[in-house]
XYZ file of N, CA and C in Angstrom:
714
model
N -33.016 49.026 61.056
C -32.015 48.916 60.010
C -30.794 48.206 60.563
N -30.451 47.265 60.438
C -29.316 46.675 60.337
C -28.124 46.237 59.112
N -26.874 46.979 59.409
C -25.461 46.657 58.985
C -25.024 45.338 59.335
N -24.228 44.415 58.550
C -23.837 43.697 59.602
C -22.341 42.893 58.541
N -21.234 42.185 59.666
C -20.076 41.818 58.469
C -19.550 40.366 59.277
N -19.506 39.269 58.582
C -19.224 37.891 59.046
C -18.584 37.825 60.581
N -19.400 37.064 61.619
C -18.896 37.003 62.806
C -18.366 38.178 63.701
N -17.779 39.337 62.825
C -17.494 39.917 64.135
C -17.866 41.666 64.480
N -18.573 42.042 63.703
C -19.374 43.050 63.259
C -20.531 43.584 63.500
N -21.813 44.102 64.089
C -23.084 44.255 64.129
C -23.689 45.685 64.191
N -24.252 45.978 62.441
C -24.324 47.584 63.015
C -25.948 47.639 62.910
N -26.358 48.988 64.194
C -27.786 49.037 64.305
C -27.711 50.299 63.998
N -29.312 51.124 63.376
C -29.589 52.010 62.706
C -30.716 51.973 63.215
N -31.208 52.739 64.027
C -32.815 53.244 64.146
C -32.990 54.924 63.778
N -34.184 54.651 62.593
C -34.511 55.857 62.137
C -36.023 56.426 62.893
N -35.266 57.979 62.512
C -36.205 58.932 63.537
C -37.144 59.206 62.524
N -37.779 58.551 61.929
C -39.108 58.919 60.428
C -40.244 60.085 61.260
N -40.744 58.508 61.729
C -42.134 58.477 62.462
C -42.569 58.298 63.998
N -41.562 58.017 64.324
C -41.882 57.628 65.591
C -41.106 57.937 66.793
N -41.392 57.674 67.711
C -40.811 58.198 68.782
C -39.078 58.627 68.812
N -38.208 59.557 68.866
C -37.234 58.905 68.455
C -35.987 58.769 70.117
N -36.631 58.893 70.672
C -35.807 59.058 72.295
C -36.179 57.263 73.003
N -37.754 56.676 72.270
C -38.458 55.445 72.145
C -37.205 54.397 71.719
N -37.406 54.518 70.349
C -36.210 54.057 69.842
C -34.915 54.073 69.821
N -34.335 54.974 70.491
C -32.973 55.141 70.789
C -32.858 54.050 72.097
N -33.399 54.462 73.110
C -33.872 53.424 74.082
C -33.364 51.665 73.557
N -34.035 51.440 72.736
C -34.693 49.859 72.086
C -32.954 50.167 71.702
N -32.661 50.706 70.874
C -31.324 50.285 69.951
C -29.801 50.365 70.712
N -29.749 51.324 71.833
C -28.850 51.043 73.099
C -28.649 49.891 73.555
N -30.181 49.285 74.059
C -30.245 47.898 74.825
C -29.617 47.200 74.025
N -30.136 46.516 72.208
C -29.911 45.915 72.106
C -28.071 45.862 71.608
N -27.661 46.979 71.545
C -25.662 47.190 71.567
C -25.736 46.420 72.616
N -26.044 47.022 73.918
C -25.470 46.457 75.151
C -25.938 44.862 75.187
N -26.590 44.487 74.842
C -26.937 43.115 74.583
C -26.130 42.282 73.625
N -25.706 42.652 72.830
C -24.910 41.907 71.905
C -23.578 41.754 72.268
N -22.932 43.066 72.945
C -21.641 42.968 73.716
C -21.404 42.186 74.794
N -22.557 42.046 75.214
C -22.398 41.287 76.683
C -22.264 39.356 76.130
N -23.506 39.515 75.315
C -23.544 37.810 74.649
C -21.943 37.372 73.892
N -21.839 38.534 73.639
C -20.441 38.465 72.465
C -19.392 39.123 72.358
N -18.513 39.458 73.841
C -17.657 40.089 73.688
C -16.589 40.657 72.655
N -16.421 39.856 71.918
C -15.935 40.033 70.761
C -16.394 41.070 69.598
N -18.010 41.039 69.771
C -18.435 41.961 68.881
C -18.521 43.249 69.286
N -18.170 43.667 67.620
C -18.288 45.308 67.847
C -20.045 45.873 67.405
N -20.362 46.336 68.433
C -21.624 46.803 67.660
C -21.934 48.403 68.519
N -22.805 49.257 67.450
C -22.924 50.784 67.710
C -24.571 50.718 66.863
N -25.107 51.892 67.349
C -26.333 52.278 67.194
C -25.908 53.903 66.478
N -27.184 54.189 65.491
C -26.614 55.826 65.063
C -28.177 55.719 63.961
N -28.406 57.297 64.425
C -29.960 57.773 63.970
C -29.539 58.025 63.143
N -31.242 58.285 61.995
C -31.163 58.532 61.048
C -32.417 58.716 60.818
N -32.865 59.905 59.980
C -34.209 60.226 59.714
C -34.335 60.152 58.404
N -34.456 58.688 57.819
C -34.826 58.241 56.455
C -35.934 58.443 55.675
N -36.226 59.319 56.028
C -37.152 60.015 54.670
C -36.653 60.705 53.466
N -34.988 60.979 54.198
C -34.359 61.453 53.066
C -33.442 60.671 52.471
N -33.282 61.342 50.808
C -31.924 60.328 50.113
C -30.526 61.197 50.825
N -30.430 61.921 51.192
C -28.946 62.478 51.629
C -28.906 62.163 53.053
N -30.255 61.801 53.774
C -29.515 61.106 55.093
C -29.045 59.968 55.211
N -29.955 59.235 53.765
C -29.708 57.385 54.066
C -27.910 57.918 53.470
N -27.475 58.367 52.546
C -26.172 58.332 52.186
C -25.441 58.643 53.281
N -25.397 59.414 54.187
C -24.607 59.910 55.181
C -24.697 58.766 56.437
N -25.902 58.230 56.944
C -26.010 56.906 57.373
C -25.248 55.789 56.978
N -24.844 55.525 55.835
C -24.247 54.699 55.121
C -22.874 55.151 55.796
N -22.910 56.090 55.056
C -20.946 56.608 55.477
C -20.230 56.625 56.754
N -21.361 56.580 57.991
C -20.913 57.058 59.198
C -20.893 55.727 59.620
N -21.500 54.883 59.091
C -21.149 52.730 59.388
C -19.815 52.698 59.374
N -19.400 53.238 57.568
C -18.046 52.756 57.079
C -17.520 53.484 57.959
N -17.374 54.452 58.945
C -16.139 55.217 59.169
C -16.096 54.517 60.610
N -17.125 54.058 60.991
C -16.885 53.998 62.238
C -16.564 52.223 62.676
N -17.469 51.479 61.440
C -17.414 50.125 61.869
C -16.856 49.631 60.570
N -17.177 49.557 59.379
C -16.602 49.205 58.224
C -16.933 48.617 57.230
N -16.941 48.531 55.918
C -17.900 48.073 55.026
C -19.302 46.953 55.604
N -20.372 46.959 55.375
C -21.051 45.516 55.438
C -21.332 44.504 54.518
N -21.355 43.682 54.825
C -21.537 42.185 53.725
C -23.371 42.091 53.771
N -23.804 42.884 54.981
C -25.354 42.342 55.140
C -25.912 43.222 54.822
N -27.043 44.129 54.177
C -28.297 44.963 54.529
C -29.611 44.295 54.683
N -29.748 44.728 55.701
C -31.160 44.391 56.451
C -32.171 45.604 56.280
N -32.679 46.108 55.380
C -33.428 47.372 55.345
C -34.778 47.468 55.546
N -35.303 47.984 56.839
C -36.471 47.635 57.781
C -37.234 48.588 58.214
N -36.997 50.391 57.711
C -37.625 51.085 58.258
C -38.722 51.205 57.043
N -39.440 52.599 57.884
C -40.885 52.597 56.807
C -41.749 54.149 57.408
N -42.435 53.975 57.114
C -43.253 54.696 57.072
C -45.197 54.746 56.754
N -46.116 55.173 57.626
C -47.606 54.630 57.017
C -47.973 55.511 55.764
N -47.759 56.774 56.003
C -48.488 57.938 55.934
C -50.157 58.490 56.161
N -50.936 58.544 55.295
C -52.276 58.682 55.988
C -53.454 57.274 56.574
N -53.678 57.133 57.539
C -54.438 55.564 57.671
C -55.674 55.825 57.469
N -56.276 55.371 55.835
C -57.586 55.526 55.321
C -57.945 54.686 55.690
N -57.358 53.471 55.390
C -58.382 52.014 55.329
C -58.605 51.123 54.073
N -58.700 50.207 53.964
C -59.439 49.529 52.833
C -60.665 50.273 52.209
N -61.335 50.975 52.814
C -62.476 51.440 52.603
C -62.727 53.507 52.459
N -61.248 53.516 52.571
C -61.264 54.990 53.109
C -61.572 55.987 51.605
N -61.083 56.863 51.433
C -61.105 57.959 50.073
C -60.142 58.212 49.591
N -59.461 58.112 48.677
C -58.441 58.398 47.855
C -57.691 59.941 48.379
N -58.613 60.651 47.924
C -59.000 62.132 48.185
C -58.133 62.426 49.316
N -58.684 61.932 50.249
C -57.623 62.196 51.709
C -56.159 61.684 51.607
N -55.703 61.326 50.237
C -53.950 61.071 50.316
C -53.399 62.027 49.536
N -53.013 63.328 50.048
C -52.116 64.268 48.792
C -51.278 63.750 47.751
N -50.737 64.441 47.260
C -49.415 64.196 45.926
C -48.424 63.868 47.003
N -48.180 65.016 47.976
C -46.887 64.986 49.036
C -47.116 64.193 49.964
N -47.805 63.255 50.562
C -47.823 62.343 51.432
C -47.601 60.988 50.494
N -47.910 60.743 49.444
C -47.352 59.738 48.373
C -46.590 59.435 48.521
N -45.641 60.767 47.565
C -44.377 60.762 47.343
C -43.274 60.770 48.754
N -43.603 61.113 49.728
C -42.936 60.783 51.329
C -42.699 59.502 51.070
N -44.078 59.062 51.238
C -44.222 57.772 51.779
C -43.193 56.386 50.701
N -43.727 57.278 49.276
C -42.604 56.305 48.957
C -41.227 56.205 48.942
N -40.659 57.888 48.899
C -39.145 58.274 49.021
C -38.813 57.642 50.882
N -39.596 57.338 51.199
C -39.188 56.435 52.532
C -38.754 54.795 52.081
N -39.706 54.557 51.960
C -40.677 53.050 52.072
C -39.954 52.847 50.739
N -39.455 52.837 50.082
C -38.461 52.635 48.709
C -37.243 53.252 48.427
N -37.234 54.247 47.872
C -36.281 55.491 47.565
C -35.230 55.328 48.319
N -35.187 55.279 49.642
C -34.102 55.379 50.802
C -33.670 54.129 50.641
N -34.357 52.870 51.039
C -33.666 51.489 50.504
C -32.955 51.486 49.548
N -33.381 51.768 48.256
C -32.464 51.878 47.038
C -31.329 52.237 47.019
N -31.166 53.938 47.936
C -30.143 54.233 47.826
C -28.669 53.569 48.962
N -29.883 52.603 49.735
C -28.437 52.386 51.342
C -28.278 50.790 50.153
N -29.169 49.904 49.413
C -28.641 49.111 48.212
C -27.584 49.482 47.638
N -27.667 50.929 47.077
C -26.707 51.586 46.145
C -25.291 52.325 46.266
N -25.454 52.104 47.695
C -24.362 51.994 48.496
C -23.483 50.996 49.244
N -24.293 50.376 49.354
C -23.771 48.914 49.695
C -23.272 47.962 48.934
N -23.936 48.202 47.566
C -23.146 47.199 46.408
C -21.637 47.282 46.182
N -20.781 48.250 45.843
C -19.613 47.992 45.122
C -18.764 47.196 46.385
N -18.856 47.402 47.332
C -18.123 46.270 48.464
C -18.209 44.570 48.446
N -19.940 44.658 48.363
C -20.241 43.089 48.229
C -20.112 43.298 46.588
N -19.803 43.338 45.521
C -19.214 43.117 44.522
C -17.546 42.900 44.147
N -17.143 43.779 45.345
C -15.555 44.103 45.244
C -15.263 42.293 45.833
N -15.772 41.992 46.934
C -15.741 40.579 47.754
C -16.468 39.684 46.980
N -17.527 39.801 46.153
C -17.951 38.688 45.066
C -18.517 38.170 46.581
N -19.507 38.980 47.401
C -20.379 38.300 48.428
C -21.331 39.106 49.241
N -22.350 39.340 49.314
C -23.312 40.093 49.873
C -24.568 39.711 50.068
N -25.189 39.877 50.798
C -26.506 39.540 51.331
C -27.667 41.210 51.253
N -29.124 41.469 50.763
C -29.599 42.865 50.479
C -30.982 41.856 50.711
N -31.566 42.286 52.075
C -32.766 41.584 52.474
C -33.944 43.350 52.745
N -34.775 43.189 52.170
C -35.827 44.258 52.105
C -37.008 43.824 52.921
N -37.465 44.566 54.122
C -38.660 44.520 55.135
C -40.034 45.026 53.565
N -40.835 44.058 53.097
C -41.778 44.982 52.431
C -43.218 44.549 53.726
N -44.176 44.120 53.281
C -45.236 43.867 53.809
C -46.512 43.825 52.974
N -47.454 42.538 53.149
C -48.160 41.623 52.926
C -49.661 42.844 52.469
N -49.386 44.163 52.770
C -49.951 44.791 52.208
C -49.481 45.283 50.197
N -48.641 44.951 50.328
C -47.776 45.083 48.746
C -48.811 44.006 47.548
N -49.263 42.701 48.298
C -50.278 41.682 47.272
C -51.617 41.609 47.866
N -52.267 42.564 49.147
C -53.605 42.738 48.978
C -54.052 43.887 49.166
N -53.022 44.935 49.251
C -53.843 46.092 49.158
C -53.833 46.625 50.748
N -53.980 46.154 51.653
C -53.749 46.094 53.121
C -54.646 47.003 53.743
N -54.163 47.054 54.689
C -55.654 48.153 55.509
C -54.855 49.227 56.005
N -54.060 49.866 55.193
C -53.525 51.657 55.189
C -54.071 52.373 54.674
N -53.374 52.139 53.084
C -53.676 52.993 52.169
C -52.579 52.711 51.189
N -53.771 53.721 49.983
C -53.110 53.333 48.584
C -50.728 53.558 48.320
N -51.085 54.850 49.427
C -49.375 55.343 49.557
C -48.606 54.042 50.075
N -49.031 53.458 51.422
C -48.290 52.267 51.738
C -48.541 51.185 50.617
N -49.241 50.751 50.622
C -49.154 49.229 49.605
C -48.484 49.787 48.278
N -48.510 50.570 47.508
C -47.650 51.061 46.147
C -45.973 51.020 46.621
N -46.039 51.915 47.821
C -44.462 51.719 48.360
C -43.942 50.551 48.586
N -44.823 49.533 48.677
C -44.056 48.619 49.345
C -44.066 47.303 47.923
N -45.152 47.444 46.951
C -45.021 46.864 46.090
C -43.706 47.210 45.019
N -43.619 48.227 45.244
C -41.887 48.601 44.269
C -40.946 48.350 45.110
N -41.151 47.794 46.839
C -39.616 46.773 46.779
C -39.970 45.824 46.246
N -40.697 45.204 45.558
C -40.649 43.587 45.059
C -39.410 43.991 43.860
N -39.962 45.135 42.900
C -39.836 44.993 41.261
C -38.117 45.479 41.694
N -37.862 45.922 42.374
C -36.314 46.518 43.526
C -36.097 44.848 43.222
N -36.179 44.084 44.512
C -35.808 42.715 44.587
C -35.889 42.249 43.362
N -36.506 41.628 42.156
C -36.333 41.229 40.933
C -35.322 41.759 40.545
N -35.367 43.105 40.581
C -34.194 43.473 39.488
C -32.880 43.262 40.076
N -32.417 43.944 41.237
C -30.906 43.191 41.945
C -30.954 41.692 42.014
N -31.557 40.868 42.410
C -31.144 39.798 42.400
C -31.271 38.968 40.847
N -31.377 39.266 39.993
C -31.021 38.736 38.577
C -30.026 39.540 37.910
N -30.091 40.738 38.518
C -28.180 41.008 38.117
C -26.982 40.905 39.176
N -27.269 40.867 40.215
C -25.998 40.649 40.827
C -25.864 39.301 41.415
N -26.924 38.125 41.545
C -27.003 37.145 41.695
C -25.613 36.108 41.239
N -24.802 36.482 40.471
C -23.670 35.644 39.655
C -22.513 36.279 40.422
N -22.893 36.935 40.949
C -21.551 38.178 41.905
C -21.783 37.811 43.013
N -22.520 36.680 43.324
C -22.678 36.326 44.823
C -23.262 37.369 45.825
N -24.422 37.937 45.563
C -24.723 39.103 45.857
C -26.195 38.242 46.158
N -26.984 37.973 46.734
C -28.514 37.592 46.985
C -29.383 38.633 47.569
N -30.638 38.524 46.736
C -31.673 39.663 47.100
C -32.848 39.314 47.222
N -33.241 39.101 48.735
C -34.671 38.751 48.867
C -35.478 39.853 49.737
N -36.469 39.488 50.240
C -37.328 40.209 51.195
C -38.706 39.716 51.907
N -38.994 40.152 52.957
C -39.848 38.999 53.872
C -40.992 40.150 54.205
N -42.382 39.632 53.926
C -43.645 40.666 53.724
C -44.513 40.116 55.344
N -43.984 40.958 56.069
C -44.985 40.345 57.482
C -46.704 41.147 57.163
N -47.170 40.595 58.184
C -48.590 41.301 58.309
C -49.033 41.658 59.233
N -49.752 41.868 60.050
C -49.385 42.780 61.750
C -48.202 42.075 62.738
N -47.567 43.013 63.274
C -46.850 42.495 63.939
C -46.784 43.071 65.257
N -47.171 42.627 66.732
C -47.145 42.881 67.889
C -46.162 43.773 68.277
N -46.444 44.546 68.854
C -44.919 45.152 69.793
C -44.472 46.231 68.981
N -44.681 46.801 67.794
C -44.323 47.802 66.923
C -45.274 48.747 66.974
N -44.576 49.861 66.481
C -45.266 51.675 66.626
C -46.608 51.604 65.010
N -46.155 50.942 64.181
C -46.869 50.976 62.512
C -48.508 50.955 62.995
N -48.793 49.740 63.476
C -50.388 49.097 63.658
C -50.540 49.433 64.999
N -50.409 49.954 65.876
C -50.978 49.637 67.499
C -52.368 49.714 67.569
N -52.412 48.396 68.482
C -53.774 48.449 68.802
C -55.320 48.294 67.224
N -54.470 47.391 66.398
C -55.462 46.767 65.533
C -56.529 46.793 65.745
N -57.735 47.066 64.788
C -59.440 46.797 65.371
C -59.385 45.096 65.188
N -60.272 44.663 65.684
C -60.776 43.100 65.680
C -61.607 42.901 64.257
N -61.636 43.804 63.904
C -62.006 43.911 62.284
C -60.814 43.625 61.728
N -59.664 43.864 61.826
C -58.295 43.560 61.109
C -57.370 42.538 61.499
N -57.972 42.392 63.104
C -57.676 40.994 63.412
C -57.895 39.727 63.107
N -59.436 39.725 62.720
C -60.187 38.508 61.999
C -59.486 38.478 60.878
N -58.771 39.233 60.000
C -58.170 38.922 58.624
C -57.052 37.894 58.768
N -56.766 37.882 59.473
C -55.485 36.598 60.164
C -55.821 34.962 61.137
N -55.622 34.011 60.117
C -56.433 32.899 59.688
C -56.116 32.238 61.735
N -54.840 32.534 61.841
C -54.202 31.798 63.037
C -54.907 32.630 64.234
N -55.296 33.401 63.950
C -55.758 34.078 64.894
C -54.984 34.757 65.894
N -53.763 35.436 65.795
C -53.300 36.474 66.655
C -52.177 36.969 65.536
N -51.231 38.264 65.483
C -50.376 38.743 65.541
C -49.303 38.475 65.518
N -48.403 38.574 64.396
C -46.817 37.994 64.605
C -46.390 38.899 65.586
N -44.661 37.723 65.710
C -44.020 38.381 66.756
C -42.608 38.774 66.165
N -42.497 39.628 66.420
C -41.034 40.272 66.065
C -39.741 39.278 65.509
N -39.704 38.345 66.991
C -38.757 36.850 66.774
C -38.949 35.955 65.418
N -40.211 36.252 65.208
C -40.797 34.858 64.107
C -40.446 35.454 62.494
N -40.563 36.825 62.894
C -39.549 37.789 61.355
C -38.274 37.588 61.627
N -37.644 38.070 62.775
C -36.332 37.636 62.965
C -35.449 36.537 62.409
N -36.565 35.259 62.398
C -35.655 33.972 62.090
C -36.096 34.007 60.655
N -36.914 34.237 59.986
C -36.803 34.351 58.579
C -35.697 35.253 58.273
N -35.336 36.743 58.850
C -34.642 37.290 58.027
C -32.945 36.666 58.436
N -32.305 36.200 59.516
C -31.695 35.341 59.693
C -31.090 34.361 58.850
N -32.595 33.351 58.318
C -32.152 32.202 57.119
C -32.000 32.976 55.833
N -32.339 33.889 55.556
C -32.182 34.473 54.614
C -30.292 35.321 54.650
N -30.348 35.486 55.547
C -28.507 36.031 55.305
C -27.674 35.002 55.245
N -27.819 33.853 55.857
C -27.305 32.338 55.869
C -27.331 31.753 54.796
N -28.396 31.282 53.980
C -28.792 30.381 53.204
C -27.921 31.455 51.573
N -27.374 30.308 50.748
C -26.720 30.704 49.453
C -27.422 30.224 48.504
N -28.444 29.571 48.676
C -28.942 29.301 47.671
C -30.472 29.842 47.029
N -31.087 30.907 47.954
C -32.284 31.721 47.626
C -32.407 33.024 47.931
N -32.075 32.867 46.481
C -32.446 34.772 45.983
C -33.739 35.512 45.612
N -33.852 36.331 44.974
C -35.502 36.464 44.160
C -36.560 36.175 44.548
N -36.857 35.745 46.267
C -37.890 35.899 46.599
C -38.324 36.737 48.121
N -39.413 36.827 47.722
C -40.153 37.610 48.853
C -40.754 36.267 49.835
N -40.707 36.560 51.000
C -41.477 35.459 51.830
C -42.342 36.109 52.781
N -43.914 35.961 52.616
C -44.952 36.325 53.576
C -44.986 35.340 54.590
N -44.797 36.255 55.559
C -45.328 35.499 56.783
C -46.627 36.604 57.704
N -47.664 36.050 57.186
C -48.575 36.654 57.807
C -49.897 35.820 58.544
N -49.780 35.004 58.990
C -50.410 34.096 59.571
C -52.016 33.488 58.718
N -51.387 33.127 57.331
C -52.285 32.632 56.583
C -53.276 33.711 56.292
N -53.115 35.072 56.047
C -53.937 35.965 55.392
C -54.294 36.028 54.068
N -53.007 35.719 53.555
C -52.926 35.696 52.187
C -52.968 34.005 51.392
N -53.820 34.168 50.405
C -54.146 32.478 49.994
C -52.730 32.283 48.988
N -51.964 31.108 49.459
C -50.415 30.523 48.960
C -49.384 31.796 49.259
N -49.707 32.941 49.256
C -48.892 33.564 49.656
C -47.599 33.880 48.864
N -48.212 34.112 47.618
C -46.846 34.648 46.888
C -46.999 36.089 46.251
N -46.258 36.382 45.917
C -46.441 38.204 45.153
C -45.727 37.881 43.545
């Protein structure tokens, strides 16, 4: 999860969902101390958060403003799997309550750090609201029915903010990767799920990076989602 406010600002957020969270604290230290060192100037801080809930993403929100100060950017990137059936797996094996987790993660919580973030970039008539979904949202993916539903309601999320706040200088897109190396979600892919990827290996963290990048930069594209999944998906639109 990243905060962030023109040139001199950089806030990091790693949430304790799913995964390791002493792992990730680790990763989100370095990269403070990394940004300070490249950029003396910048202020940047790290601060957990276990986003499965709507009253933590709000309190997450609040503890940015108090400590670093409104943001112009949301970068909203955490998630959640919940059960890994498969393309092929049983319905049966996904409860009511692993659903609904999965989507009060994987949606719900975005909405609300959106719904917090707006009246600032409205007050400034300028904001940037970029959503992590994934390339499982337009084929169904190799989780399960809980992930791909979650991640298909950030699209109808993205449609709807960016055709209303779009005139408020407010832009709303989101970038749908498909395995990506080096992350806790997929480790260790079968070669059955590897062959689904035309290029033949695994994105890399960097290669999302610079999409979500042009996307806080660029003023002139809103309303879309951009897959980058190494030609899995045919044209690749949702």
């Amino acid at each position: 999860m990243i905060f962030a406010c023109p040139c001199t600002v950089v806030y990091i957020a790693h949430p304790d969902v799913h995964h390791s969270s002493a792992k990730s604290k680790a990763k989100a230290d370095a990269l403070v101390a990394e940004l300070v060192k490249l950029a003396p100037g910048v202020k940047a801080a790290a601060f957990e958060a276990d986003l499965s809930t709507y009253e933590n993403a709000r309190k997450l929100y609040d503890q940015v403003v108090e400590v670093l100060g409104h943001p112009d950017i949301l970068f909203s990137n955490h998630g959640v799997t919940g059960p890994r059936i498969g393309p092929e797996g049983d319905m049966q094996d996904v409860s009511p309550e692993d659903f609904e987790q999965t989507w009060r993660t994987n949606a719900g919580t975005h909405f609300v750090l959106a719904q917090k973030s707006l009246p600032y970039m409205q007050q400034q008539k300028w904001g940037r609201i970029i959503f992590t979904s994934s390339v499982a949202a337009g084929t169904g993916g190799v989780i399960g029915p809980q992930y791909a539903s979650s991640k298909s309601a950030l699209h109808g999320l993205i449609h709807w903010l960016s055709l209303r706040y779009c005139k408020e200088g407010i832009l709303t897109n989101g970038v749908a990767p498909a395995l990506i190396e080096d992350t806790e979600m997929m480790k260790n892919p079968s070669d059955a799920v590897r062959s689904k990827i035309p290029i033949g290996r695994l994105g890399k963290p960097d290669e999302i990076a610079q999409i979500v990048l042009m996307l806080a930069t660029n003023g002139y594209m809103t309303n879309k989602i951009l897959v980058a999944d190494g030609g899995w998906t045919n044209g690749g639109g949702f």
